């Protein structure tokens, strides 16, 4: 790591190709007993080189935007392994996915169904769709990443889905190929996932006669990983739980794993700028910040932070690891026992393969950190560090254009 920090600077995301590859293969093995398509949730890590590695193992993609669709396409995804989720697909996004002839849109609202039907008709194509069911099941995870309850914006209640299935039967531009469901993320208890799968199988049995083209049941992603002391289920138990519920339907199982594949493939490498104390606390100020890793500030989530070099003898302190961003919430880890570090010391923040770089931003005009892929004895820069010029490169032109009407709402 010292090597990498010297050559590439800090902060930097560092991923292991071997770990990613092992995770993809383990997932495939776990589901080998039943026809299953795993579509990697691109939002977890959307780097092109990272995606190429994932797709090379035969996985497809679960997307939520045109940007993700283009990334997956450029990285060589098989369009017939692409599912498109999300509550607010714009027209240009729907059209791009229709043109790509993806496996399925996961439809989340009545308005989306109407939009897809209209755009498919205009283009003279038939859109493959799945209805995303909101089963109103509590995934027992952080409320901010809970998606299967009625108080969230996701999916369709069963009663509405049942009515829509009747209507879809009359619409020649739509083909209902699947039923989908995703109840949340960082789930560490199999019971809600099992319950959701049983509900989906029962719903499928109920509507089957009105949905002759059904061939997929998509159980989404959500399996959690260990960040601290969680005890997430293993892949085999997870697979067994889903497969036993879905097997009676005879339909192909689709899953959309993100975190379980990517989370533990990477770290954020960061360097100590200095240590300060107040009458209340000790702060280790590092050069990585909330813009590089948002999860602790946004979800109060825990990431292990460990020194790259073993600590010498010295005082241990309880400290908060904080970044330079001007927000009190800019914290990478709170109340950590650590040998008093010195400026220049390196630390890694673990569990940064998923929802770290892909959620990064430039607040405080901080250039985004590079992404590095360790592959055996080599390291590849798979995204270069942003330069200062990158920060304002879109702000060069400020050409005045006439307005057609007054901007009254301004
Ligand atoms: C629809 C959908 N599928 C899959 C995922 C991936 O979830 P995870 O990374 O927890 O596996 C998400 C993330 O929240 C999602 O919203």
CSV table of C-alpha atoms and ligand atoms in Angstrom, one decimal:
chain,number,residue,atom,x,y,z
A,1,UNK,CA,0.0,0.0,0.0
A,2,UNK,CA,2.9,2.3,0.7
A,3,UNK,CA,4.0,1.7,-2.8
A,4,UNK,CA,0.6,2.6,-4.2
A,5,UNK,CA,0.3,5.7,-2.1
A,6,UNK,CA,3.8,6.9,-3.1
A,7,UNK,CA,3.1,6.4,-6.8
A,8,UNK,CA,-0.6,7.4,-7.0
A,9,UNK,CA,-1.1,9.7,-4.1
A,10,UNK,CA,-4.0,9.6,-1.7
A,11,UNK,CA,-6.9,9.4,-1.3
A,12,UNK,CA,-7.3,6.5,-3.7
A,13,UNK,CA,-9.7,3.5,-4.1
A,14,UNK,CA,-7.8,0.3,-4.4
A,15,UNK,CA,-9.6,-2.9,-5.6
A,16,UNK,CA,-8.5,-6.5,-5.8
A,17,UNK,CA,-9.3,-8.2,-9.1
A,18,UNK,CA,-8.7,-11.6,-7.6
A,19,UNK,CA,-11.3,-11.0,-4.8
A,20,UNK,CA,-13.9,-9.7,-7.3
A,21,UNK,CA,-13.3,-12.7,-9.5
A,22,UNK,CA,-13.6,-15.1,-6.6
A,23,UNK,CA,-16.9,-13.5,-5.4
A,24,UNK,CA,-18.4,-13.8,-8.9
A,25,UNK,CA,-17.5,-17.4,-9.2
A,26,UNK,CA,-18.8,-18.2,-5.6
A,27,UNK,CA,-22.1,-16.6,-6.4
A,28,UNK,CA,-22.4,-18.6,-9.6
A,29,UNK,CA,-21.6,-21.8,-7.7
A,30,UNK,CA,-24.2,-21.1,-5.0
A,31,UNK,CA,-27.0,-20.8,-7.6
A,32,UNK,CA,-25.8,-23.6,-9.9
A,33,UNK,CA,-28.7,-25.9,-8.8
A,34,UNK,CA,-31.3,-23.7,-10.4
A,35,UNK,CA,-31.5,-21.6,-13.6
A,36,UNK,CA,-30.4,-18.2,-12.4
A,37,UNK,CA,-29.2,-15.0,-14.0
A,38,UNK,CA,-27.2,-12.7,-11.8
A,39,UNK,CA,-27.4,-9.0,-12.9
A,40,UNK,CA,-24.7,-7.0,-11.1
A,41,UNK,CA,-26.2,-3.8,-9.6
A,42,UNK,CA,-24.1,-1.3,-11.5
A,43,UNK,CA,-24.8,1.4,-9.0
A,44,UNK,CA,-22.5,-0.4,-6.5
A,45,UNK,CA,-19.4,0.1,-8.6
A,46,UNK,CA,-19.8,1.5,-12.1
A,47,UNK,CA,-16.2,1.7,-13.2
A,48,UNK,CA,-15.9,0.4,-16.8
A,49,UNK,CA,-12.9,-1.9,-16.1
A,50,UNK,CA,-14.6,-3.2,-13.0
A,51,UNK,CA,-17.7,-3.9,-15.0
A,52,UNK,CA,-15.7,-5.7,-17.7
A,53,UNK,CA,-14.4,-8.0,-15.1
A,54,UNK,CA,-17.9,-8.7,-13.7
A,55,UNK,CA,-19.3,-9.3,-17.2
A,56,UNK,CA,-16.4,-11.6,-18.1
A,57,UNK,CA,-17.9,-14.0,-15.5
A,58,UNK,CA,-21.2,-14.2,-17.4
A,59,UNK,CA,-23.1,-11.8,-15.2
A,60,UNK,CA,-25.6,-9.3,-16.6
A,61,UNK,CA,-26.4,-5.8,-15.3
A,62,UNK,CA,-29.1,-4.1,-13.2
A,63,UNK,CA,-29.3,-0.4,-14.1
A,64,UNK,CA,-31.1,2.7,-13.0
A,65,UNK,CA,-30.1,5.4,-15.5
A,66,UNK,CA,-29.0,6.1,-19.0
A,67,UNK,CA,-25.5,6.7,-17.7
A,68,UNK,CA,-25.4,3.2,-16.2
A,69,UNK,CA,-26.8,1.7,-19.3
A,70,UNK,CA,-24.1,3.3,-21.4
A,71,UNK,CA,-21.4,2.2,-19.0
A,72,UNK,CA,-22.7,-1.4,-19.1
A,73,UNK,CA,-22.9,-1.3,-22.9
A,74,UNK,CA,-19.4,0.1,-23.3
A,75,UNK,CA,-18.1,-2.6,-20.9
A,76,UNK,CA,-19.6,-5.2,-23.1
A,77,UNK,CA,-22.7,-6.4,-21.3
A,78,UNK,CA,-25.0,-8.8,-23.1
A,79,UNK,CA,-28.2,-6.7,-23.6
A,80,UNK,CA,-30.2,-9.9,-23.1
A,81,UNK,CA,-28.9,-9.9,-19.5
A,82,UNK,CA,-29.9,-6.3,-18.7
A,83,UNK,CA,-32.7,-5.3,-16.4
A,84,UNK,CA,-33.6,-1.6,-15.9
A,85,UNK,CA,-34.9,-0.7,-12.5
A,86,UNK,CA,-35.8,2.7,-11.0
A,87,UNK,CA,-38.9,4.8,-10.1
A,88,UNK,CA,-38.3,7.6,-12.6
A,89,UNK,CA,-37.1,6.5,-16.0
A,90,UNK,CA,-37.1,9.4,-18.4
A,91,UNK,CA,-38.2,9.0,-22.0
A,92,UNK,CA,-34.7,9.1,-23.4
A,93,UNK,CA,-33.7,6.4,-21.0
A,94,UNK,CA,-36.6,4.2,-22.0
A,95,UNK,CA,-35.9,4.7,-25.7
A,96,UNK,CA,-32.2,3.8,-25.3
A,97,UNK,CA,-33.2,0.6,-23.5
A,98,UNK,CA,-35.8,-0.2,-26.1
A,99,UNK,CA,-33.2,0.3,-28.8
A,100,UNK,CA,-30.8,-2.0,-26.9
A,101,UNK,CA,-33.6,-4.7,-26.7
A,102,UNK,CA,-32.9,-5.4,-23.0
A,103,UNK,CA,-34.1,-8.4,-21.1
A,104,UNK,CA,-36.7,-6.4,-19.1
A,105,UNK,CA,-37.8,-3.1,-17.6
A,106,UNK,CA,-38.7,-3.4,-14.0
A,107,UNK,CA,-41.8,-1.3,-14.0
A,108,UNK,CA,-42.5,0.7,-10.8
A,109,UNK,CA,-45.6,2.8,-11.5
A,110,UNK,CA,-48.7,3.1,-13.7
A,111,UNK,CA,-47.2,6.2,-15.4
A,112,UNK,CA,-44.1,4.3,-16.3
A,113,UNK,CA,-46.1,1.5,-17.8
A,114,UNK,CA,-48.0,4.0,-20.0
A,115,UNK,CA,-44.8,5.7,-21.0
A,116,UNK,CA,-43.1,2.5,-22.0
A,117,UNK,CA,-46.2,1.3,-23.9
A,118,UNK,CA,-46.4,4.6,-25.8
A,119,UNK,CA,-42.7,4.8,-26.7
A,120,UNK,CA,-42.6,1.1,-27.8
A,121,UNK,CA,-45.7,1.7,-30.0
A,122,UNK,CA,-44.1,4.8,-31.6
A,123,UNK,CA,-41.0,2.7,-32.4
A,124,UNK,CA,-43.0,-0.4,-33.5
A,125,UNK,CA,-41.4,-2.7,-31.0
A,126,UNK,CA,-42.6,-4.8,-28.2
A,127,UNK,CA,-41.2,-4.0,-24.7
A,128,UNK,CA,-40.3,-6.7,-22.3
A,129,UNK,CA,-41.4,-5.8,-18.9
A,130,UNK,CA,-41.5,-7.1,-15.3
A,131,UNK,CA,-43.8,-5.6,-12.7
A,132,UNK,CA,-41.8,-4.6,-9.5
A,133,UNK,CA,-43.9,-5.7,-6.6
A,134,UNK,CA,-43.7,-3.8,-3.3
A,135,UNK,CA,-44.5,-6.7,-0.8
A,136,UNK,CA,-44.7,-4.4,2.2
A,137,UNK,CA,-42.1,-6.6,4.0
A,138,UNK,CA,-39.6,-5.0,6.4
A,139,UNK,CA,-36.0,-6.0,5.3
A,140,UNK,CA,-34.8,-5.2,8.9
A,141,UNK,CA,-32.0,-3.0,7.6
A,142,UNK,CA,-31.3,0.8,7.8
A,143,UNK,CA,-34.5,2.7,7.0
A,144,UNK,CA,-32.6,4.7,4.3
A,145,UNK,CA,-32.0,1.6,2.3
A,146,UNK,CA,-35.3,-0.1,3.0
A,147,UNK,CA,-37.3,-0.4,-0.3
A,148,UNK,CA,-40.0,-3.0,0.3
A,149,UNK,CA,-42.4,-1.1,2.5
A,150,UNK,CA,-45.4,0.9,1.5
A,151,UNK,CA,-43.9,4.1,3.0
A,152,UNK,CA,-41.1,4.0,0.3
A,153,UNK,CA,-41.4,5.1,-3.3
A,154,UNK,CA,-40.5,1.7,-4.8
A,155,UNK,CA,-42.6,-0.9,-6.6
A,156,UNK,CA,-46.3,-1.5,-6.9
A,157,UNK,CA,-48.7,-3.0,-4.3
A,158,UNK,CA,-50.0,-6.4,-5.4
A,159,UNK,CA,-53.5,-5.2,-5.9
A,160,UNK,CA,-52.5,-2.6,-8.4
A,161,UNK,CA,-50.1,-5.0,-10.1
A,162,UNK,CA,-53.0,-7.5,-10.4
A,163,UNK,CA,-55.1,-4.9,-12.2
A,164,UNK,CA,-52.2,-3.8,-14.4
A,165,UNK,CA,-51.6,-7.4,-15.5
A,166,UNK,CA,-55.2,-7.5,-16.8
A,167,UNK,CA,-54.5,-4.3,-18.8
A,168,UNK,CA,-51.2,-5.4,-20.1
A,169,UNK,CA,-52.9,-8.5,-21.6
A,170,UNK,CA,-54.7,-6.1,-23.9
A,171,UNK,CA,-51.6,-4.2,-25.0
A,172,UNK,CA,-49.7,-5.6,-27.9
A,173,UNK,CA,-46.7,-3.4,-27.4
A,174,UNK,CA,-46.0,-4.8,-24.0
A,175,UNK,CA,-44.9,-8.4,-23.1
A,176,UNK,CA,-45.0,-9.2,-19.4
A,177,UNK,CA,-42.0,-11.5,-19.0
A,178,UNK,CA,-41.4,-11.2,-15.2
A,179,UNK,CA,-42.3,-10.2,-11.7
A,180,UNK,CA,-39.6,-8.4,-9.7
A,181,UNK,CA,-39.0,-7.4,-6.1
A,182,UNK,CA,-36.2,-5.7,-4.1
A,183,UNK,CA,-36.8,-5.1,-0.4
A,184,UNK,CA,-33.6,-3.4,0.6
A,185,UNK,CA,-29.9,-3.4,0.9
A,186,UNK,CA,-27.4,-4.7,3.5
A,187,UNK,CA,-29.8,-7.3,4.7
A,188,UNK,CA,-28.3,-9.6,7.3
A,189,UNK,CA,-31.4,-11.7,8.1
A,190,UNK,CA,-32.6,-14.2,5.6
A,191,UNK,CA,-36.2,-14.4,7.0
A,192,UNK,CA,-37.5,-11.3,5.1
A,193,UNK,CA,-35.9,-12.3,1.9
A,194,UNK,CA,-37.4,-15.8,2.2
A,195,UNK,CA,-40.8,-14.3,3.1
A,196,UNK,CA,-40.6,-12.0,0.0
A,197,UNK,CA,-39.7,-14.9,-2.2
A,198,UNK,CA,-42.6,-17.0,-1.0
A,199,UNK,CA,-44.9,-14.0,-1.5
A,200,UNK,CA,-43.6,-13.6,-5.1
A,201,UNK,CA,-44.1,-17.3,-5.8
A,202,UNK,CA,-47.7,-17.1,-4.4
A,203,UNK,CA,-48.4,-14.0,-6.4
A,204,UNK,CA,-47.1,-15.6,-9.5
A,205,UNK,CA,-49.4,-18.6,-9.0
A,206,UNK,CA,-52.3,-16.3,-8.6
A,207,UNK,CA,-51.7,-14.3,-11.9
A,208,UNK,CA,-50.2,-17.0,-14.0
A,209,UNK,CA,-53.2,-17.7,-16.1
A,210,UNK,CA,-53.4,-14.0,-17.1
A,211,UNK,CA,-49.6,-13.7,-17.8
A,212,UNK,CA,-48.8,-16.4,-20.4
A,213,UNK,CA,-45.3,-14.9,-21.2
A,214,UNK,CA,-44.0,-15.0,-17.7
A,215,UNK,CA,-40.5,-16.5,-17.5
A,216,UNK,CA,-38.6,-14.6,-14.8
A,217,UNK,CA,-38.9,-14.0,-11.1
A,218,UNK,CA,-36.5,-11.3,-10.1
A,219,UNK,CA,-35.7,-11.2,-6.3
A,220,UNK,CA,-33.4,-8.1,-6.5
A,221,UNK,CA,-30.2,-7.7,-4.6
A,222,UNK,CA,-29.7,-6.9,-0.9
A,223,UNK,CA,-27.6,-9.5,0.7
A,224,UNK,CA,-25.4,-7.8,3.3
A,225,UNK,CA,-21.8,-8.1,4.1
A,226,UNK,CA,-19.7,-7.8,7.3
A,227,UNK,CA,-18.6,-4.2,7.9
A,228,UNK,CA,-18.2,-4.6,11.7
A,229,UNK,CA,-19.8,-7.4,13.7
A,230,UNK,CA,-22.7,-8.3,11.4
A,231,UNK,CA,-23.2,-12.0,10.7
A,232,UNK,CA,-24.6,-12.0,7.2
A,233,UNK,CA,-25.8,-15.3,5.8
A,234,UNK,CA,-23.5,-17.2,3.4
A,235,UNK,CA,-24.2,-17.3,-0.3
A,236,UNK,CA,-25.2,-21.0,-0.1
A,237,UNK,CA,-27.9,-20.3,2.5
A,238,UNK,CA,-29.1,-17.2,0.6
A,239,UNK,CA,-29.3,-19.2,-2.7
A,240,UNK,CA,-31.1,-22.1,-0.9
A,241,UNK,CA,-33.7,-19.7,0.6
A,242,UNK,CA,-34.5,-18.1,-2.8
A,243,UNK,CA,-34.4,-21.3,-4.8
A,244,UNK,CA,-36.6,-23.3,-2.5
A,245,UNK,CA,-39.3,-20.6,-2.6
A,246,UNK,CA,-39.1,-20.0,-6.4
A,247,UNK,CA,-38.6,-23.6,-7.6
A,248,UNK,CA,-42.3,-24.4,-7.6
A,249,UNK,CA,-42.9,-21.7,-10.2
A,250,UNK,CA,-40.5,-23.2,-12.6
A,251,UNK,CA,-39.5,-19.7,-13.7
A,252,UNK,CA,-36.0,-18.5,-14.1
A,253,UNK,CA,-34.6,-16.7,-11.1
A,254,UNK,CA,-33.0,-13.3,-11.6
A,255,UNK,CA,-31.0,-11.6,-8.8
A,256,UNK,CA,-29.4,-8.2,-8.7
A,257,UNK,CA,-26.5,-8.4,-6.3
A,258,UNK,CA,-24.3,-5.4,-5.7
A,259,UNK,CA,-22.7,-5.1,-2.3
A,260,UNK,CA,-22.2,-8.8,-1.7
A,261,UNK,CA,-20.0,-9.0,-4.8
A,262,UNK,CA,-18.2,-5.6,-4.6
A,263,UNK,CA,-18.2,-4.4,-1.1
A,264,UNK,CA,-15.2,-6.3,0.2
A,265,UNK,CA,-13.2,-6.0,-3.0
A,266,UNK,CA,-11.7,-2.6,-2.2
A,267,UNK,CA,-10.5,-0.1,0.3
A,268,UNK,CA,-10.1,3.7,0.4
A,269,UNK,CA,-6.4,4.5,1.0
A,270,UNK,CA,-6.0,7.7,2.9
A,271,UNK,CA,-3.2,9.7,4.6
A,272,UNK,CA,-3.2,11.5,7.9
A,273,UNK,CA,-2.9,15.3,7.6
A,274,UNK,CA,-2.8,15.9,11.3
A,275,UNK,CA,-4.2,15.1,14.7
A,276,UNK,CA,-6.1,17.7,16.8
A,277,UNK,CA,-7.8,17.6,20.1
A,278,UNK,CA,-10.6,19.6,21.6
A,279,UNK,CA,-11.6,19.5,25.3
A,280,UNK,CA,-14.1,16.8,24.2
A,281,UNK,CA,-12.5,14.7,21.5
A,282,UNK,CA,-9.4,13.7,19.4
A,283,UNK,CA,-9.7,14.0,15.7
A,284,UNK,CA,-7.5,12.2,13.2
A,285,UNK,CA,-7.8,14.5,10.1
A,286,UNK,CA,-7.2,12.4,6.9
A,287,UNK,CA,-7.2,13.4,3.3
A,288,UNK,CA,-10.2,11.2,2.4
A,289,UNK,CA,-13.6,12.7,3.2
A,290,UNK,CA,-17.3,12.3,2.9
A,291,UNK,CA,-17.1,13.2,-0.8
A,292,UNK,CA,-15.0,10.0,-1.3
A,293,UNK,CA,-17.1,7.8,1.0
A,294,UNK,CA,-20.5,9.1,1.8
A,295,UNK,CA,-21.9,6.1,3.7
A,296,UNK,CA,-20.8,7.0,7.2
A,297,UNK,CA,-22.2,10.6,6.9
A,298,UNK,CA,-25.4,9.5,5.1
A,299,UNK,CA,-26.3,6.3,6.8
A,300,UNK,CA,-24.2,6.4,10.0
A,301,UNK,CA,-22.6,3.2,8.6
A,302,UNK,CA,-19.5,1.7,10.0
A,303,UNK,CA,-16.3,1.0,8.0
A,304,UNK,CA,-13.3,-0.6,9.6
A,305,UNK,CA,-10.3,1.8,9.5
A,306,UNK,CA,-6.9,0.2,9.9
A,307,UNK,CA,-3.3,1.5,9.9
A,308,UNK,CA,-1.2,0.3,6.9
A,309,UNK,CA,1.9,0.0,9.0
A,310,UNK,CA,1.8,-1.7,12.4
A,311,UNK,CA,1.8,0.9,15.2
A,312,UNK,CA,4.9,1.2,17.2
A,313,UNK,CA,4.7,1.5,21.0
A,314,UNK,CA,2.8,4.7,21.9
A,315,UNK,CA,-0.3,6.0,23.5
A,316,UNK,CA,-3.7,4.7,22.3
A,317,UNK,CA,-6.4,7.2,21.8
A,318,UNK,CA,-10.1,7.1,21.0
A,319,UNK,CA,-10.5,9.3,18.0
A,320,UNK,CA,-12.9,10.3,15.2
A,321,UNK,CA,-11.5,9.9,11.7
A,322,UNK,CA,-12.6,13.0,9.8
A,323,UNK,CA,-12.0,14.5,6.4
A,324,UNK,CA,-11.2,18.1,5.4
A,325,UNK,CA,-14.7,18.9,4.1
A,326,UNK,CA,-16.5,21.8,5.8
A,327,UNK,CA,-19.4,19.8,7.3
A,328,UNK,CA,-19.6,18.5,10.8
A,329,UNK,CA,-21.0,15.3,9.4
A,330,UNK,CA,-17.8,14.7,7.4
A,331,UNK,CA,-16.8,11.6,9.3
A,332,UNK,CA,-15.3,8.3,8.1
A,333,UNK,CA,-15.3,6.7,11.5
A,334,UNK,CA,-16.3,7.6,15.1
A,335,UNK,CA,-14.7,6.7,18.4
A,336,UNK,CA,-12.0,4.4,17.1
A,337,UNK,CA,-9.2,3.1,19.3
A,338,UNK,CA,-6.0,3.9,17.5
A,339,UNK,CA,-2.3,4.3,18.3
A,340,UNK,CA,-1.8,8.0,18.1
A,341,UNK,CA,-1.0,8.5,14.4
A,342,UNK,CA,1.5,11.0,13.0
A,343,UNK,CA,1.1,13.2,9.9
A,344,UNK,CA,1.8,11.1,6.8
A,345,UNK,CA,0.6,7.8,8.3
A,346,UNK,CA,-1.5,5.7,5.9
A,347,UNK,CA,-4.8,4.1,6.8
A,348,UNK,CA,-7.2,2.0,4.8
A,349,UNK,CA,-11.0,2.3,5.1
A,350,UNK,CA,-12.3,-1.2,4.4
A,351,UNK,CA,-15.5,-2.2,2.6
A,352,UNK,CA,-15.1,0.4,-0.1
A,353,UNK,CA,-15.6,-1.7,-3.2
A,354,UNK,CA,-19.3,-0.9,-3.3
A,355,UNK,CA,-21.1,2.4,-2.9
A,356,UNK,CA,-17.9,4.4,-2.4
A,357,UNK,CA,-16.4,5.6,-5.7
A,358,UNK,CA,-19.8,5.3,-7.4
A,359,UNK,CA,-21.3,7.7,-4.8
A,360,UNK,CA,-18.4,10.1,-4.8
A,361,UNK,CA,-18.7,13.8,-5.6
A,362,UNK,CA,-16.7,17.0,-5.8
A,363,UNK,CA,-18.1,19.1,-2.9
A,364,UNK,CA,-15.6,21.7,-1.6
A,365,UNK,CA,-14.1,21.4,-5.1
A,366,UNK,CA,-12.2,18.3,-4.2
A,367,UNK,CA,-11.1,16.4,-7.3
A,368,UNK,CA,-12.4,12.8,-7.3
A,369,UNK,CA,-9.9,10.1,-6.2
A,370,UNK,CA,-8.4,7.6,-8.6
A,371,UNK,CA,-9.5,4.0,-8.8
A,372,UNK,CA,-6.7,1.4,-8.9
A,373,UNK,CA,-7.1,-2.3,-9.6
A,374,UNK,CA,-4.5,-4.6,-8.1
A,375,UNK,CA,-4.0,-7.7,-10.4
A,376,UNK,CA,-1.4,-10.1,-9.1
A,377,UNK,CA,1.9,-8.2,-8.9
A,378,UNK,CA,0.6,-5.3,-11.0
A,379,UNK,CA,-1.6,-2.3,-10.3
A,380,UNK,CA,-3.7,-0.6,-13.0
A,381,UNK,CA,-5.1,2.9,-12.9
A,382,UNK,CA,-8.7,2.2,-13.9
A,383,UNK,CA,-9.7,5.8,-13.3
A,384,UNK,CA,-7.2,8.6,-13.1
A,385,UNK,CA,-7.3,11.2,-10.4
A,386,UNK,CA,-9.3,14.2,-11.4
A,387,UNK,CA,-7.2,17.3,-12.0
A,388,UNK,CA,-8.1,20.8,-10.9
A,389,UNK,CA,-9.0,21.6,-14.5
A,390,UNK,CA,-11.5,18.7,-14.5
A,391,UNK,CA,-13.3,20.6,-11.7
A,392,UNK,CA,-14.1,23.5,-13.9
A,393,UNK,CA,-13.8,22.1,-17.4
A,394,UNK,CA,-17.6,22.3,-17.9
A,395,UNK,CA,-17.7,25.9,-16.9
A,396,UNK,CA,-15.6,27.4,-19.7
A,397,UNK,CA,-18.4,28.8,-21.9
A,398,UNK,CA,-20.9,31.2,-20.5
A,399,UNK,CA,-22.5,32.3,-23.7
A,400,UNK,CA,-25.7,34.4,-23.2
A,401,UNK,CA,-28.8,33.0,-24.9
A,402,UNK,CA,-32.2,34.9,-25.2
A,403,UNK,CA,-35.0,33.6,-23.0
A,404,UNK,CA,-38.4,32.9,-24.7
A,405,UNK,CA,-40.3,33.8,-21.6
A,406,UNK,CA,-39.6,35.4,-18.3
A,407,UNK,CA,-38.2,33.2,-15.5
A,408,UNK,CA,-41.0,34.0,-13.0
A,409,UNK,CA,-40.1,31.2,-10.7
A,410,UNK,CA,-36.6,32.5,-10.2
B,1,LIG,C1,-33.5,-2.4,-7.6
B,1,LIG,C2,-32.2,-2.7,-6.9
B,1,LIG,N1,-31.6,-3.9,-7.2
B,1,LIG,C3,-30.4,-4.2,-6.7
B,1,LIG,C4,-29.7,-3.4,-5.8
B,1,LIG,C5,-28.4,-3.8,-5.2
B,1,LIG,O1,-28.5,-4.0,-3.8
B,1,LIG,P1,-27.3,-4.6,-3.0
B,1,LIG,O2,-26.1,-3.8,-3.3
B,1,LIG,O3,-27.7,-4.5,-1.6
B,1,LIG,O4,-27.2,-6.0,-3.4
B,1,LIG,C6,-30.3,-2.2,-5.4
B,1,LIG,C7,-29.7,-1.3,-4.4
B,1,LIG,O5,-30.3,-0.7,-3.6
B,1,LIG,C8,-31.6,-1.8,-6.0
B,1,LIG,O6,-32.2,-0.7,-5.7
